[in-house]
Coordinates of C-alpha atoms in Angstrom, one line a residue:
X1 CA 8.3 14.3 -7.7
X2 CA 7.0 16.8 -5.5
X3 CA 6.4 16.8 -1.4
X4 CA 2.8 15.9 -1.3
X5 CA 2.8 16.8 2.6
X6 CA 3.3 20.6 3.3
X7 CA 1.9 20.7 6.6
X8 CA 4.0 20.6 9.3
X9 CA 3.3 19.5 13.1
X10 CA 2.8 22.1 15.8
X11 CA 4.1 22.6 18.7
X12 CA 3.4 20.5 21.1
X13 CA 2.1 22.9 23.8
X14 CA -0.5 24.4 21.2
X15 CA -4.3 23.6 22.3
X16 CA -7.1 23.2 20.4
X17 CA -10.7 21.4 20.5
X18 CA -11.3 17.6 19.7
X19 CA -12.8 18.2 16.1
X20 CA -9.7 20.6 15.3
X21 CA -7.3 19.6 12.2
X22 CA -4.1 18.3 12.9
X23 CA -2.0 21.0 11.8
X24 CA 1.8 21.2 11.5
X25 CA 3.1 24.3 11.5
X26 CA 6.8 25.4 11.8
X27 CA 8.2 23.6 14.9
X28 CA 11.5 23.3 12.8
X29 CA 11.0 19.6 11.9
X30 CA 11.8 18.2 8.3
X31 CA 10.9 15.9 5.8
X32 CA 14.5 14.2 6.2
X33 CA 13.8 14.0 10.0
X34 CA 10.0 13.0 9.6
X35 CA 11.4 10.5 7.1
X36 CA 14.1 9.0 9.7
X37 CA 11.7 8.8 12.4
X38 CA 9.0 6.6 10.0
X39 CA 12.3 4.5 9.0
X40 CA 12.5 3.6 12.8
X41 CA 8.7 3.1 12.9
X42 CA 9.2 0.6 10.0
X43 CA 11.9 -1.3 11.7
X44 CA 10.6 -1.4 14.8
X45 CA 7.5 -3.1 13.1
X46 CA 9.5 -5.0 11.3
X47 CA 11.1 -6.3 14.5
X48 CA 8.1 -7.2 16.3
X49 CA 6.4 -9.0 13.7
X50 CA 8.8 -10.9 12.1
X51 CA 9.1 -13.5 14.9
X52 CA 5.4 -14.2 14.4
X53 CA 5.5 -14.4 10.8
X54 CA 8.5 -16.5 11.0
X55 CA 6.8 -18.8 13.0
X56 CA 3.3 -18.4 11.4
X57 CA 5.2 -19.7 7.9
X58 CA 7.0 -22.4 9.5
X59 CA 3.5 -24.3 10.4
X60 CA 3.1 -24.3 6.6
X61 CA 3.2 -28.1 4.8
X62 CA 6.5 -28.3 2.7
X63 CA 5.7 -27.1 -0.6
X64 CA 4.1 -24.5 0.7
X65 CA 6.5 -22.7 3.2
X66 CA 9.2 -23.0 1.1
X67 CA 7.8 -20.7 -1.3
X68 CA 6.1 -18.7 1.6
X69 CA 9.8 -18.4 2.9
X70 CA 11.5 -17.6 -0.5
X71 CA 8.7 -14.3 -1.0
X72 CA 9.4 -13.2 1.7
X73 CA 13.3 -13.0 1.2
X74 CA 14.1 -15.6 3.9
X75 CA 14.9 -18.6 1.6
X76 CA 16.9 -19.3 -2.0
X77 CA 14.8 -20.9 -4.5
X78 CA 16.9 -23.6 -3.4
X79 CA 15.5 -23.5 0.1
X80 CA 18.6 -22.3 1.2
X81 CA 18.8 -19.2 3.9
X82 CA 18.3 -15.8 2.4
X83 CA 19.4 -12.6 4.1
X84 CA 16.3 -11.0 1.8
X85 CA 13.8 -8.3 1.9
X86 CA 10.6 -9.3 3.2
X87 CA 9.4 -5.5 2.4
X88 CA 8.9 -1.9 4.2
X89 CA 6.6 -3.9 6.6
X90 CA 3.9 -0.1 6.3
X91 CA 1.1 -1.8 7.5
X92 CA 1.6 -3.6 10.7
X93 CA 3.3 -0.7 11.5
X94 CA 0.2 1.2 10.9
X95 CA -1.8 -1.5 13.1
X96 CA 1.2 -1.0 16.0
X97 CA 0.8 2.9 15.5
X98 CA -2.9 2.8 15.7
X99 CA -2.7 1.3 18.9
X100 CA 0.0 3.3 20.3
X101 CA -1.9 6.5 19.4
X102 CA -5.2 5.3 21.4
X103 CA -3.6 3.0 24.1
X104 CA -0.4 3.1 24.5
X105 CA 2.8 0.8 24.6
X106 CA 0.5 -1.8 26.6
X107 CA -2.4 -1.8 23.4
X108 CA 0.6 -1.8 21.3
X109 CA 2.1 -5.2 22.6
X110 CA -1.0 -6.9 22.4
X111 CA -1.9 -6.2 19.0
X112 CA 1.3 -7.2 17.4
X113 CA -0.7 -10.5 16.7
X114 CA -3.2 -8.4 14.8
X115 CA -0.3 -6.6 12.7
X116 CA 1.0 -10.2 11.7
X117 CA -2.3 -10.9 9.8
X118 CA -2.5 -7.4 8.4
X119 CA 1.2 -8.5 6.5
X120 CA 0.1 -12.0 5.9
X121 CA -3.1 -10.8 4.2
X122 CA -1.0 -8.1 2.4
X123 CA 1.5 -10.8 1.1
X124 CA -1.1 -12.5 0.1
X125 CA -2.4 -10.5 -2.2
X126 CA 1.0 -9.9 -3.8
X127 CA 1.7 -13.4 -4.2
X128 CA -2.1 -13.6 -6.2
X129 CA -1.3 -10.3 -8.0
X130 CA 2.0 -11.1 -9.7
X131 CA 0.3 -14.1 -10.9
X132 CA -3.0 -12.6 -12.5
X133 CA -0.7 -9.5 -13.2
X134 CA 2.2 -11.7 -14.8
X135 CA 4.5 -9.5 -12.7
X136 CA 8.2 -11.0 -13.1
X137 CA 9.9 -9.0 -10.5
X138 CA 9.0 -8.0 -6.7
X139 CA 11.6 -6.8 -4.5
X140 CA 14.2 -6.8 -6.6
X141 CA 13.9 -10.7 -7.3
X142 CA 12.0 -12.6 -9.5
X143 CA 8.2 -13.3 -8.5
X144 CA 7.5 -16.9 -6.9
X145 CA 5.2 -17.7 -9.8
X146 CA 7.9 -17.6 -12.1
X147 CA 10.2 -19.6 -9.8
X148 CA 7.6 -21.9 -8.3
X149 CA 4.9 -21.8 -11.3
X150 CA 1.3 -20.3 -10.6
X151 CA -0.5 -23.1 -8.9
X152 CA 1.8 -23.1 -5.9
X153 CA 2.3 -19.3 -5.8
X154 CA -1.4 -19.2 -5.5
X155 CA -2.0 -22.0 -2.9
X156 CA 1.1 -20.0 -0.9
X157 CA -1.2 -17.2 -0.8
X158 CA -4.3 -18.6 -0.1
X159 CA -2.2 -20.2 2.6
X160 CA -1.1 -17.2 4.3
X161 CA -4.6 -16.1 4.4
X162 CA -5.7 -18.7 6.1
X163 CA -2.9 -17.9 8.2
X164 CA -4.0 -14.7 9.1
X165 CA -7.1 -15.4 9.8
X166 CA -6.3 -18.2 12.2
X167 CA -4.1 -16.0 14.1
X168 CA -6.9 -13.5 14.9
X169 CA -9.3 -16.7 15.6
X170 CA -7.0 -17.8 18.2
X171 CA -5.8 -14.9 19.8
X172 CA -7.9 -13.8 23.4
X173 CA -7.2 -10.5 23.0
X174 CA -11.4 -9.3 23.1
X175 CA -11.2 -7.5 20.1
X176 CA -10.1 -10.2 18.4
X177 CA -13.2 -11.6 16.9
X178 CA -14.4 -8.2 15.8
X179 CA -10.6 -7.8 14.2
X180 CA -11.2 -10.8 12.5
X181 CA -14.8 -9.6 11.1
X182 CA -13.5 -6.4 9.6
X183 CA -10.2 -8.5 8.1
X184 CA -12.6 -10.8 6.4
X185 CA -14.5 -8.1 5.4
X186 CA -11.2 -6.3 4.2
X187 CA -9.9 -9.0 2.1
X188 CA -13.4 -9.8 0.1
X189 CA -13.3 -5.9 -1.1
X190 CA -9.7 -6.6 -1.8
X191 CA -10.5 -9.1 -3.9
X192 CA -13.2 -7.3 -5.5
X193 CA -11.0 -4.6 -5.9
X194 CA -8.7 -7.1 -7.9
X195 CA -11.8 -7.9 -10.2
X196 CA -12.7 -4.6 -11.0
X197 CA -8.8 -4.0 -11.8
X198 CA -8.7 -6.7 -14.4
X199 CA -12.4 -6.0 -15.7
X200 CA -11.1 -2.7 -16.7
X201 CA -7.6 -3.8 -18.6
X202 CA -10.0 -5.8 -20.9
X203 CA -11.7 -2.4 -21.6
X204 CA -10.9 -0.1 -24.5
X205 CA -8.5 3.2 -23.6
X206 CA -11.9 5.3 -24.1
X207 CA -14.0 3.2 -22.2
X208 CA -12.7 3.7 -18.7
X209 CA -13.7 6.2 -16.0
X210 CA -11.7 8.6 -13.5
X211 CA -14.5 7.4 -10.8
X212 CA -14.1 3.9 -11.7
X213 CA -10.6 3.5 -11.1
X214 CA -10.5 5.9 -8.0
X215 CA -13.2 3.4 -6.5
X216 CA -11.2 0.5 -7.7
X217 CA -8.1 1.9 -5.8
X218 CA -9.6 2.7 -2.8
X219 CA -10.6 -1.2 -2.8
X220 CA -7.1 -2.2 -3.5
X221 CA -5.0 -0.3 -1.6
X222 CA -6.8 2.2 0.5
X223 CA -9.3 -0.9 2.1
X224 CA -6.1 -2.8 3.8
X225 CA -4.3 0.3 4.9
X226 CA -7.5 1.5 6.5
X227 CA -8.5 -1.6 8.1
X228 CA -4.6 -2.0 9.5
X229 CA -5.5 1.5 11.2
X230 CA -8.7 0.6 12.5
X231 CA -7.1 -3.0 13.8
X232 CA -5.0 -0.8 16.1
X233 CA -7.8 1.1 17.4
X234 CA -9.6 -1.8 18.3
X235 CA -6.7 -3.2 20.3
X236 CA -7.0 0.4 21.6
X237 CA -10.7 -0.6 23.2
X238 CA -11.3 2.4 21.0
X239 CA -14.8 3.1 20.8
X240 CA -16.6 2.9 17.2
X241 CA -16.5 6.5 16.0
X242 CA -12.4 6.9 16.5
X243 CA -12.6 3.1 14.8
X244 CA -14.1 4.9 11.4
X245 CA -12.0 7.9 11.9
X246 CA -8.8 5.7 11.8
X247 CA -10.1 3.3 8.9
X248 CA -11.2 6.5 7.0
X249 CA -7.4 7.7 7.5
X250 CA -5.6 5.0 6.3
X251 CA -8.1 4.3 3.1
X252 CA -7.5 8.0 2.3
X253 CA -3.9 8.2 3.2
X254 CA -4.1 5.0 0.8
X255 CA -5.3 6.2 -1.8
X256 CA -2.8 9.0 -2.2
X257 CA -0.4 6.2 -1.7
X258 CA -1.9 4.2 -4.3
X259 CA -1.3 7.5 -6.5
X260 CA 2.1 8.0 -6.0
X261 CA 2.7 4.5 -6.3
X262 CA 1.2 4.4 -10.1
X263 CA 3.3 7.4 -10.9
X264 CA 6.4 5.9 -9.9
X265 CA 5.1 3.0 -12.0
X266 CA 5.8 5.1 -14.7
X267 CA 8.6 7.4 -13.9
X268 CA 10.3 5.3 -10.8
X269 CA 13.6 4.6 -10.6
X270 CA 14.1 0.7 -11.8
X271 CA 17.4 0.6 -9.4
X272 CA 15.1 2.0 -6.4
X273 CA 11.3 0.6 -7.5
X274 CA 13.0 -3.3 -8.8
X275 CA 10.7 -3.3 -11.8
X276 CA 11.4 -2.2 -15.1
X277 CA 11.3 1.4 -16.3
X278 CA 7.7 2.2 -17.4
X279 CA 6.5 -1.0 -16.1
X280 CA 2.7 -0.3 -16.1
X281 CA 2.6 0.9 -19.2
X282 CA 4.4 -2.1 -21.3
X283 CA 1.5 -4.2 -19.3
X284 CA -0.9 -1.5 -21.0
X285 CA -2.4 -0.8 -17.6
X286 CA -4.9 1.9 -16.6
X287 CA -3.3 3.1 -13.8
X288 CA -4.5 6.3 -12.1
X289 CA -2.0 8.9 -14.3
X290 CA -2.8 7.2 -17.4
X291 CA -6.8 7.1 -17.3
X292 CA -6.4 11.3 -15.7
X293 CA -4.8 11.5 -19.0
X294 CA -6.9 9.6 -21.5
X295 CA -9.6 11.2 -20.5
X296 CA -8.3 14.8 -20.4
X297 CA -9.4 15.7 -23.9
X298 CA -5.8 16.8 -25.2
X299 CA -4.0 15.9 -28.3
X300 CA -2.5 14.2 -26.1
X301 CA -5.1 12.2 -24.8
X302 CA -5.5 11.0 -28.4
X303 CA -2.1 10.3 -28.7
X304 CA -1.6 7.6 -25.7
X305 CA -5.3 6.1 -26.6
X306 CA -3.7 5.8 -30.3
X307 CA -0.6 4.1 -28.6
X308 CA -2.8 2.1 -25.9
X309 CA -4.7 0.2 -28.4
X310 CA -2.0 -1.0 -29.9
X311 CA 0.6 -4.0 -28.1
X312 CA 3.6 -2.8 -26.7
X313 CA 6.4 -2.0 -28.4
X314 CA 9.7 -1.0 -26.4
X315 CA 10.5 1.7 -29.0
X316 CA 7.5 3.6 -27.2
X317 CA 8.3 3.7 -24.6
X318 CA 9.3 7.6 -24.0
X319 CA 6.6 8.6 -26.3
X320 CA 3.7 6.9 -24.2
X321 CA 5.6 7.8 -21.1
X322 CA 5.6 11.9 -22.5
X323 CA 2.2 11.6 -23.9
X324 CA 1.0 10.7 -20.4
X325 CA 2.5 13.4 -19.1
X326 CA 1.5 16.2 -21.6
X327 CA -1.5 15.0 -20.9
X328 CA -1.6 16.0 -17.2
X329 CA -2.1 12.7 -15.9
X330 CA 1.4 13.1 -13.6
X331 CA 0.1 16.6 -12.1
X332 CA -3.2 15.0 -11.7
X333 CA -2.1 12.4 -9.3
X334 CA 0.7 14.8 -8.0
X335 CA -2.6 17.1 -6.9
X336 CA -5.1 14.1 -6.1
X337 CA -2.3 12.6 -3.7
X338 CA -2.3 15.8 -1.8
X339 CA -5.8 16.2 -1.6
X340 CA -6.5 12.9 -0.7
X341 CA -3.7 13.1 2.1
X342 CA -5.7 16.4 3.6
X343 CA -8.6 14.5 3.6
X344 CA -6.4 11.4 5.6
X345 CA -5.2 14.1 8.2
X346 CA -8.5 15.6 9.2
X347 CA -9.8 12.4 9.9
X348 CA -7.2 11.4 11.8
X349 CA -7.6 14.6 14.3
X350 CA -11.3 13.4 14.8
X351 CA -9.9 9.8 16.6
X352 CA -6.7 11.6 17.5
X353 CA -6.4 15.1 18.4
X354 CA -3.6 15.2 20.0
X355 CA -0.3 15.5 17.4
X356 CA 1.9 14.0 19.9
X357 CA 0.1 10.7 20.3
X358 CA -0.8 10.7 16.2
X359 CA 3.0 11.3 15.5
X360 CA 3.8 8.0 14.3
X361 CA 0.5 7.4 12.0
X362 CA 1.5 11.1 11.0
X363 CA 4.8 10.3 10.6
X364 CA 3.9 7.3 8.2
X365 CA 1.2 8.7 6.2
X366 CA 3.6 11.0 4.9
X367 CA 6.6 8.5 4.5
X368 CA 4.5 6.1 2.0
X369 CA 3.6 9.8 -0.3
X370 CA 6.7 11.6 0.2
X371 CA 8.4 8.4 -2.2
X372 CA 9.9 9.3 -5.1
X373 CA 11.4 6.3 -6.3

């Protein structure tokens, strides 16, 4: 997979007005070094909001916590401790990053709260996916629906929903009732996001749109990684327009996330990704590469709709996975990604001019679509 960044950040004496681009341009830095400093972003995060998850989980009736606690990584099946992985933790660190960039360490402390319900409501929706998604394996373990059956995989995550939620009402940070607003508001195009999602898999190969699934992805993934970003400006005291510019970052950074992610759905690494080689396709899904393709108008277009209508069959594997690609669907979400991660970076430089202070939202915008694995 290729680099989907090729900007580089400039030097941090260069000037320029408010509504300029944040450009990066030859002051020596590289993707391994860009990609070390997001790692520490990510573990720093993970640091800070851990304890309050922890905690947040451990309020949790019985049933519930313990399969809270083994999703997460932190408990067995068995209940017993777990030294797990409770997962690359991208957006409270985008929340924490947000608020760095507009105010500071101080705005960054205070909204660590606000990052906790940004990975609660996250987690959520993972524990819901796997189920309507009949996903067996996440984070290189199997799913709590197939350990704990779908009823309590689904209360867990309506649980930590609730969580989340509670933790905003509660807080008396004052952005915290207008953080709790826009989450609500976040997880109810989430979830219609979700809908759309499985509307469409009960749709023929020919009867799906490019614009329909774009929309659908921006809903899925681009919705919560833009409302993370704009959580961290409010904890900013940010006013309203650099509030937009930051959600309108992280939903376009997201979507070019959410396109690398479905190509590595189909060409990923199953020791890296967890999940079983060509994944997506065995569950027939219409993934961002896959509709590109079907509706390119190739042979092989014709090819993968031939194969798509038909239930899966392991010994075609390679051929869906090449017809895809012969169909352009892989360089169409290679291209889209990089598109969609210009678009990301000139918003960003309306809330956050400066490339120094928008380092670490720089920094992990391109971690989450430089993956290849």
């Amino acid at each position: 997979m290729t680099d989907f960044v090729t900007e580089t950040r400039p030097h941090s004496g260069e000037t320029r007005g408010r509504r300029g681009r944040v450009g990066r341009q030859g002051d020596g830095r590289t993707a391994a070094s860009d990609g070390q400093e997001a790692t520490a972003i990510l573990e720093d995060a993970r640091a800070s909001v851990d304890p309050a998850l922890r905690a947040a989980l451990d309020s949790l009736p019985g049933p519930m916590r313990r399969v809270a606690l083994y999703h997460f990584g932190w408990e067995q099946a068995d209940g017993t401790p777990a030294a797990g992985n409770a997962g690359k933790a991208i957006r409270p660190a985008l929340v924490l990053a947000g608020a760095t960039a507009l105010g500071g360490p101080a705005a960054r402390a205070a909204a660590v709260r606000a990052a906790t319900a940004v990975e609660l409501v996250h987690n959520f929706t993972l524990l819901h996916d796997d189920v309507m998604d009949r996903d067996t394996t996440r984070r290189h373990r199997p799913t709590a629906w197939t350990v704990f059956g779908d009823a309590d995989a689904i209360l867990a995550g309506d649980a930590l929903q609730a969580l989340a939620l509670g933790l905003l009402a509660e807080d008396p940070h004052p952005a915290s009732a207008a953080a709790a607003a826009r989450l609500a508001a976040c997880v109810v195009e989430l979830c219609a996001g979700q809908q759309t999602d499985t509307a469409l898999e009960k749709r023929g190969p020919a009867e799906v749109t490019l614009d329909e699934v774009l929309v659908m992805a921006e809903a899925k993934t681009g919705a919560l990684l833009g409302c993370a970003c704009a959580l961290g400006a409010l904890y900013a005291g940010a006013p309203e327009e650099d509030v937009e510019a930051l959600d309108a970052f992280g939903r376009a950074a997201g979507l070019a996330f959410q396109l690398i992610d479905d190509v590595i759905g189909i060409w990923g690494d199953p020791r890296h990704t967890g999940k079983p080689a060509g994944a997506d396709l065995a569950a027939r899904k219409k993934s961002l590469p896959v509709v590109a393709a079907l509706t390119s108008g190739t042979p092989a277009a014709a090819e993968l709709a031939e194969l798509y209508a038909l239930p899966y069959d392991a010994g075609d594997l390679e051929r869906t996975t090449l017809a895809v690609e012969r169909a352009g669907g892989r360089a169409w979400a290679q291209e889209q990604a990089a598109d969609h991660m210009a678009r990301a970076m000139s918003e960003l430089a309306r809330a956050v001019p400066d490339p120094e202070e928008a380092g670490g939202l720089l920094s992990l915008a391109e971690f989450v679509t430089r993956r290849t694995t």
